[in-house]
XYZ file of C-alpha atoms in Angstrom:
410
model
C -9.821 -14.181 74.559
C -12.093 -11.981 72.436
C -15.736 -11.368 73.374
C -18.473 -13.669 72.069
C -19.828 -11.225 69.422
C -16.349 -10.781 68.014
C -15.827 -14.552 67.962
C -19.164 -15.032 66.098
C -18.292 -12.365 63.532
C -14.878 -13.945 63.049
C -16.567 -17.327 62.616
C -18.908 -15.927 59.942
C -15.947 -14.453 58.092
C -14.009 -17.710 58.342
C -17.061 -19.708 57.221
C -17.601 -17.631 54.084
C -13.895 -17.722 53.316
C -13.576 -21.486 53.601
C -17.090 -22.322 52.361
C -16.775 -21.066 48.775
C -15.177 -24.247 47.424
C -17.512 -26.617 49.355
C -20.533 -24.605 48.137
C -19.311 -24.854 44.550
C -18.867 -28.607 44.925
C -22.354 -28.925 46.478
C -23.902 -26.961 43.602
C -22.092 -29.083 41.015
C -23.180 -32.340 42.645
C -26.777 -31.153 43.029
C -27.019 -29.988 39.422
C -25.151 -32.943 37.931
C -27.128 -35.681 39.683
C -30.482 -34.020 39.006
C -29.664 -33.196 35.385
C -28.268 -36.575 34.338
C -30.084 -39.018 36.643
C -33.119 -37.112 37.939
C -32.097 -38.056 41.517
C -31.568 -35.534 44.315
C -28.614 -36.066 46.657
C -29.669 -36.054 50.340
C -28.822 -32.774 51.994
C -27.158 -34.497 54.950
C -24.595 -36.166 52.714
C -23.830 -32.867 51.024
C -23.320 -31.153 54.395
C -20.945 -33.866 55.627
C -18.906 -33.624 52.431
C -18.867 -29.827 52.528
C -17.724 -29.613 56.144
C -15.079 -32.259 55.467
C -13.854 -30.261 52.498
C -13.683 -27.182 54.708
C -10.907 -28.905 56.606
C -12.642 -30.077 59.777
C -11.923 -33.746 60.381
C -14.903 -36.052 60.618
C -17.507 -33.848 58.998
C -20.413 -32.958 61.298
C -18.842 -35.013 64.092
C -16.482 -32.071 64.494
C -19.264 -30.288 66.355
C -18.872 -32.835 69.160
C -15.072 -33.014 68.992
C -13.552 -31.826 72.296
C -10.710 -30.203 70.362
C -13.354 -27.915 68.882
C -15.889 -27.473 71.670
C -13.246 -26.942 74.386
C -10.906 -24.794 72.330
C -10.418 -21.173 73.284
C -11.842 -20.136 69.899
C -14.733 -22.629 69.973
C -17.430 -20.048 69.076
C -15.448 -19.044 65.990
C -15.003 -22.617 64.791
C -18.614 -23.647 65.484
C -19.962 -20.518 63.723
C -17.684 -21.189 60.752
C -18.951 -24.773 60.510
C -22.552 -23.588 60.619
C -21.890 -21.008 57.863
C -20.243 -23.650 55.669
C -23.239 -25.908 56.303
C -25.720 -23.200 55.325
C -23.773 -22.274 52.204
C -23.520 -25.887 51.046
C -27.234 -26.548 51.633
C -28.234 -23.397 49.755
C -25.882 -24.129 46.845
C -27.089 -27.731 46.673
C -30.743 -26.654 46.604
C -30.106 -24.170 43.790
C -28.093 -26.695 41.797
C -30.800 -29.324 42.236
C -33.466 -26.832 41.118
C -31.489 -25.817 38.037
C -30.847 -29.440 37.155
C -34.589 -30.159 37.305
C -35.554 -27.203 35.085
C -32.720 -27.228 32.563
C -33.543 -28.810 29.177
C -31.904 -32.156 28.575
C -30.643 -31.074 25.145
C -29.026 -27.673 25.303
C -29.790 -25.854 22.051
C -31.384 -22.580 21.057
C -34.258 -24.369 19.333
C -34.928 -26.416 22.463
C -34.953 -23.346 24.695
C -37.513 -21.724 22.402
C -39.816 -24.708 22.835
C -40.045 -24.166 26.591
C -43.004 -22.436 28.193
C -42.750 -19.245 30.213
C -41.739 -19.163 33.850
C -44.395 -20.820 36.006
C -44.759 -17.897 38.421
C -46.055 -15.734 35.568
C -49.318 -17.682 35.549
C -50.343 -15.678 38.607
C -50.389 -12.421 36.640
C -53.722 -13.222 34.993
C -56.414 -15.474 36.401
C -57.194 -18.765 34.722
C -53.654 -19.946 33.950
C -52.891 -17.189 31.448
C -50.027 -14.769 31.014
C -49.868 -11.219 29.752
C -47.312 -10.431 27.067
C -46.060 -6.837 27.173
C -43.941 -5.057 24.577
C -40.856 -3.658 26.317
C -38.086 -1.354 25.181
C -37.974 0.569 21.944
C -39.708 -0.849 18.879
C -36.919 -1.325 16.345
C -37.057 -0.658 12.626
C -36.536 -3.566 10.247
C -33.570 -3.404 7.926
C -34.559 -2.702 4.330
C -37.891 -1.045 5.242
C -38.784 2.599 5.885
C -38.712 3.661 9.545
C -41.844 3.571 11.668
C -43.653 6.774 12.531
C -43.449 7.948 16.140
C -47.200 7.487 16.655
C -47.195 3.929 15.311
C -44.115 3.081 17.359
C -45.870 4.319 20.504
C -49.038 2.355 19.756
C -47.081 -0.866 19.257
C -45.132 -0.284 22.477
C -48.393 0.105 24.438
C -49.849 -3.160 23.110
C -50.394 -6.062 25.490
C -51.996 -9.454 24.918
C -53.167 -12.388 27.023
C -52.498 -16.011 26.076
C -52.645 -19.458 27.768
C -49.663 -19.985 30.059
C -48.841 -23.440 28.672
C -47.981 -22.223 25.165
C -44.401 -22.612 24.052
C -42.299 -19.490 23.612
C -42.093 -20.022 19.851
C -45.895 -20.260 19.611
C -46.311 -17.105 21.696
C -43.952 -15.249 19.382
C -45.956 -16.335 16.341
C -49.255 -15.315 17.906
C -48.030 -11.912 19.069
C -46.509 -11.235 15.648
C -49.789 -12.159 13.946
C -51.797 -9.929 16.298
C -49.481 -6.981 15.682
C -49.489 -7.578 11.943
C -53.296 -7.733 11.877
C -54.127 -4.856 14.193
C -51.574 -2.381 12.857
C -51.397 -3.530 9.213
C -47.615 -3.887 9.517
C -45.619 -4.780 6.448
C -43.528 -7.207 8.493
C -42.788 -7.862 12.154
C -40.523 -10.057 14.278
C -41.100 -10.793 17.973
C -38.735 -12.226 20.570
C -40.128 -13.180 23.998
C -38.071 -13.982 27.085
C -39.086 -16.334 29.890
C -40.672 -13.440 31.808
C -43.182 -12.703 29.051
C -41.460 -9.542 27.824
C -41.609 -9.056 24.060
C -39.005 -7.253 21.945
C -40.432 -6.120 18.625
C -38.955 -5.046 15.284
C -41.519 -3.901 12.738
C -41.931 -2.395 9.282
C -44.668 0.160 8.513
C -47.585 -0.693 6.229
C -46.334 -0.733 2.634
C -49.771 -1.071 1.068
C -53.306 -0.212 2.028
C -56.454 -1.795 0.716
C -54.759 -4.016 -1.858
C -52.996 -5.891 0.906
C -56.327 -7.085 2.307
C -57.954 -8.110 -0.994
C -57.743 -11.919 -1.466
C -56.315 -13.276 -4.703
C -58.912 -13.395 -7.476
C -61.206 -10.879 -5.761
C -62.050 -7.236 -6.447
C -62.688 -4.439 -3.946
C -65.841 -2.390 -4.567
C -67.203 0.468 -2.437
C -70.905 1.315 -2.140
C -73.018 3.771 -0.170
C -75.256 1.968 2.316
C -76.940 2.056 5.690
C -74.077 0.547 7.672
C -75.125 -1.717 10.596
C -73.829 -1.033 14.076
C -70.904 -3.251 15.064
C -69.796 -4.181 11.549
C -66.158 -5.279 11.545
C -63.534 -6.130 8.981
C -63.849 -9.750 7.873
C -67.616 -9.983 8.332
C -69.517 -11.770 5.584
C -72.288 -9.636 4.058
C -74.831 -9.743 1.244
C -75.120 -6.513 -0.759
C -78.554 -6.136 -2.346
C -78.925 -3.782 -5.314
C -81.764 -3.203 -7.768
C -80.607 -5.990 -10.093
C -78.344 -8.285 -8.058
C -77.529 -9.858 -4.701
C -73.799 -10.085 -4.120
C -71.982 -11.834 -1.299
C -68.667 -10.459 -0.146
C -66.248 -9.924 2.734
C -65.968 -6.553 4.459
C -62.590 -4.892 3.923
C -63.418 -1.539 5.506
C -66.436 0.479 6.538
C -67.195 3.824 8.082
C -70.263 5.670 9.245
C -71.114 9.260 8.488
C -70.683 10.133 12.170
C -66.883 10.072 12.332
C -66.851 11.132 15.968
C -68.648 7.976 17.126
C -67.315 5.621 14.488
C -64.320 3.395 15.168
C -63.041 3.283 11.655
C -62.009 -0.070 10.274
C -59.364 1.567 8.146
C -57.342 2.649 11.203
C -55.327 0.448 13.566
C -56.795 -0.404 16.923
C -55.260 1.070 20.058
C -55.999 0.178 23.669
C -58.901 2.208 24.958
C -59.240 3.677 28.458
C -62.167 4.549 30.655
C -62.300 7.074 33.458
C -63.723 6.134 36.852
C -65.101 8.405 39.568
C -61.606 8.956 40.977
C -60.302 10.042 37.573
C -57.921 7.088 37.440
C -57.333 5.496 34.071
C -57.877 1.747 33.903
C -57.063 -0.271 30.783
C -59.909 -1.865 28.871
C -59.571 -4.936 26.700
C -58.606 -4.186 23.109
C -61.515 -4.870 20.771
C -61.744 -5.152 17.020
C -62.616 -1.824 15.327
C -66.310 -1.631 14.486
C -68.745 0.834 12.979
C -71.095 2.990 15.035
C -73.937 2.520 12.543
C -75.823 4.867 10.259
C -75.317 6.203 6.772
C -71.866 5.489 5.480
C -69.735 3.670 2.945
C -68.655 0.048 2.807
C -65.871 -1.649 0.839
C -66.219 -5.386 0.194
C -64.146 -8.036 -1.575
C -66.255 -9.774 -4.257
C -65.661 -11.878 -7.356
C -64.996 -10.216 -10.704
C -68.470 -11.017 -12.097
C -70.173 -9.701 -8.953
C -68.178 -6.470 -9.052
C -69.957 -5.172 -12.175
C -73.497 -4.787 -10.719
C -72.052 -3.143 -7.607
C -70.109 -0.624 -9.674
C -73.286 0.306 -11.567
C -75.372 0.676 -8.387
C -75.595 3.989 -6.557
C -76.610 2.356 -3.309
C -76.939 -1.082 -1.720
C -78.632 -2.656 1.231
C -76.375 -4.542 3.626
C -77.342 -7.870 5.194
C -74.808 -9.389 7.605
C -74.423 -13.174 7.248
C -74.044 -15.482 10.257
C -70.771 -17.365 10.448
C -72.182 -20.090 12.648
C -70.652 -21.670 15.728
C -66.881 -21.984 15.902
C -66.691 -25.631 16.882
C -62.925 -25.551 17.253
C -63.241 -23.056 20.124
C -65.820 -25.275 21.822
C -63.414 -28.213 21.533
C -60.586 -26.216 23.097
C -62.865 -25.159 25.962
C -63.955 -28.752 26.528
C -60.354 -29.949 26.643
C -59.398 -27.259 29.145
C -62.287 -28.124 31.452
C -61.026 -31.719 31.590
C -57.410 -30.678 32.211
C -56.272 -31.534 28.680
C -54.306 -29.539 26.117
C -53.276 -30.164 22.532
C -49.949 -29.309 20.943
C -48.121 -29.602 17.661
C -44.736 -31.311 17.634
C -42.250 -31.571 14.778
C -40.442 -34.914 14.706
C -36.704 -34.271 14.738
C -34.363 -36.296 12.585
C -32.691 -39.129 14.517
C -35.093 -38.685 17.431
C -36.674 -41.637 19.230
C -39.718 -41.488 16.924
C -37.873 -41.053 13.624
C -38.702 -44.102 11.496
C -41.043 -45.587 14.127
C -44.679 -46.450 13.454
C -47.406 -45.101 15.715
C -48.263 -48.638 16.777
C -44.700 -49.290 17.895
C -44.476 -45.906 19.632
C -47.692 -46.686 21.574
C -48.002 -43.059 22.658
C -51.207 -43.570 24.646
C -49.814 -46.305 26.892
C -46.208 -45.120 27.075
C -46.610 -41.341 27.269
C -50.280 -40.857 28.185
C -51.135 -38.807 25.074
C -53.297 -39.487 22.029
C -52.204 -38.734 18.455
C -55.004 -36.855 16.692
C -53.330 -36.201 13.347
C -50.059 -36.396 11.454
C -49.053 -33.916 8.786
C -46.574 -35.195 6.222
C -45.197 -33.474 3.099
C -47.796 -35.440 1.135
C -50.726 -34.165 3.215
C -52.781 -34.732 6.358
C -53.599 -38.036 8.031
C -56.459 -37.596 10.513
C -56.830 -40.264 13.222
C -53.819 -42.111 11.775
C -53.547 -45.877 11.909
C -50.922 -47.708 13.900
C -49.089 -48.582 10.687
C -48.350 -44.899 10.000
C -44.564 -44.407 10.095
C -43.126 -41.138 11.366
C -40.141 -39.422 9.789
C -38.055 -36.353 10.512
C -39.997 -33.205 9.641
C -43.461 -34.712 10.174
C -45.847 -32.708 12.354
C -47.643 -34.627 15.098
C -50.752 -33.229 16.798
C -51.241 -34.756 20.258
C -53.702 -34.247 23.121
C -53.172 -34.989 26.814
C -52.336 -33.450 30.217
C -49.696 -30.672 30.080
C -47.059 -32.682 31.978
C -47.544 -35.676 29.683
C -47.227 -33.451 26.631
C -43.983 -32.038 28.021
C -42.579 -35.547 28.479
C -43.738 -36.548 24.988
C -42.025 -33.486 23.548
C -38.697 -34.716 24.939
C -39.079 -37.918 22.909
C -40.177 -36.205 19.699
C -37.335 -33.711 19.536
């Protein structure tokens, strides 16, 4: 008879050898029951089935069978049974977990509507995730290649967003941020469940004309430029014979060393501490340092004429007022609520159903704020409003309720 350590090692080998099929069966049962019924199989039942499949008569009762406990190779058999048990329990747990997280309708569009992995919410405080650009920034087919400097700046970009946003929404937001900050001609973003973004971009194919709204004209004037002026600010330009309102397209101060020029893309800044270690600082919109300089504003055609004639103008920055939509979002977050946009899929449970019949508040715990149809918006829609495939539904409620409602909409 071999020594006890040898018997235990032989039992581990025998357990892994005979436990592969039982573990596969346990995983399949765990995944299948959880995926289709939402019910978890008790672990004890899985263990009994797995040990029985391993060839030991009576399942776990084999541990008390004299033919096993009194056999000359009892340590080997008992160790093998314990290994099969551990393998089946582990496989069942993983199958049950996958069945709970897998989308009920397997499609690429459905996978894109999922949020990021939950453990990423720990990366940034406050239930937010950081999106990093990984890998090489690819060129877009049909466009000129990116410069090495611009490619590096895009690769170093990182952004923070709420963790409950869907992957498709995150991709849209990151693409818009990149397009705005770097004046890209076009950009596509693909984000995986770990918050890693793959980017393909085209270089800027136009300068100032790209930022001039339709029906407007861009006019530049010499002025005393205020400190902190940024692109998009509303200003009033006062000349000797006119007062013209416009939108800032670009501005620069005479002191180019201190000025963050609005005509250049923004890159992440760094600060040096006492230990000479670089720590990233939040990316801010490019602003002017103040002083004598030149400002370019988008104005109407009739307002452009007095500005062109003037040698100099005084700049008055207009207040934009309070952004009430941001206050609403903050209020919803403080009460544990979120709002999302859903697109009603054809042949879904809500296709052809009125809001009154759907009874979203009572059935799903969410409130319908608005419906967007091809004919236009319907704010605070009535219960007689019928939904159809392609309609956009804006709902508010707890995140888990919104997730459940999304399963019905799509």
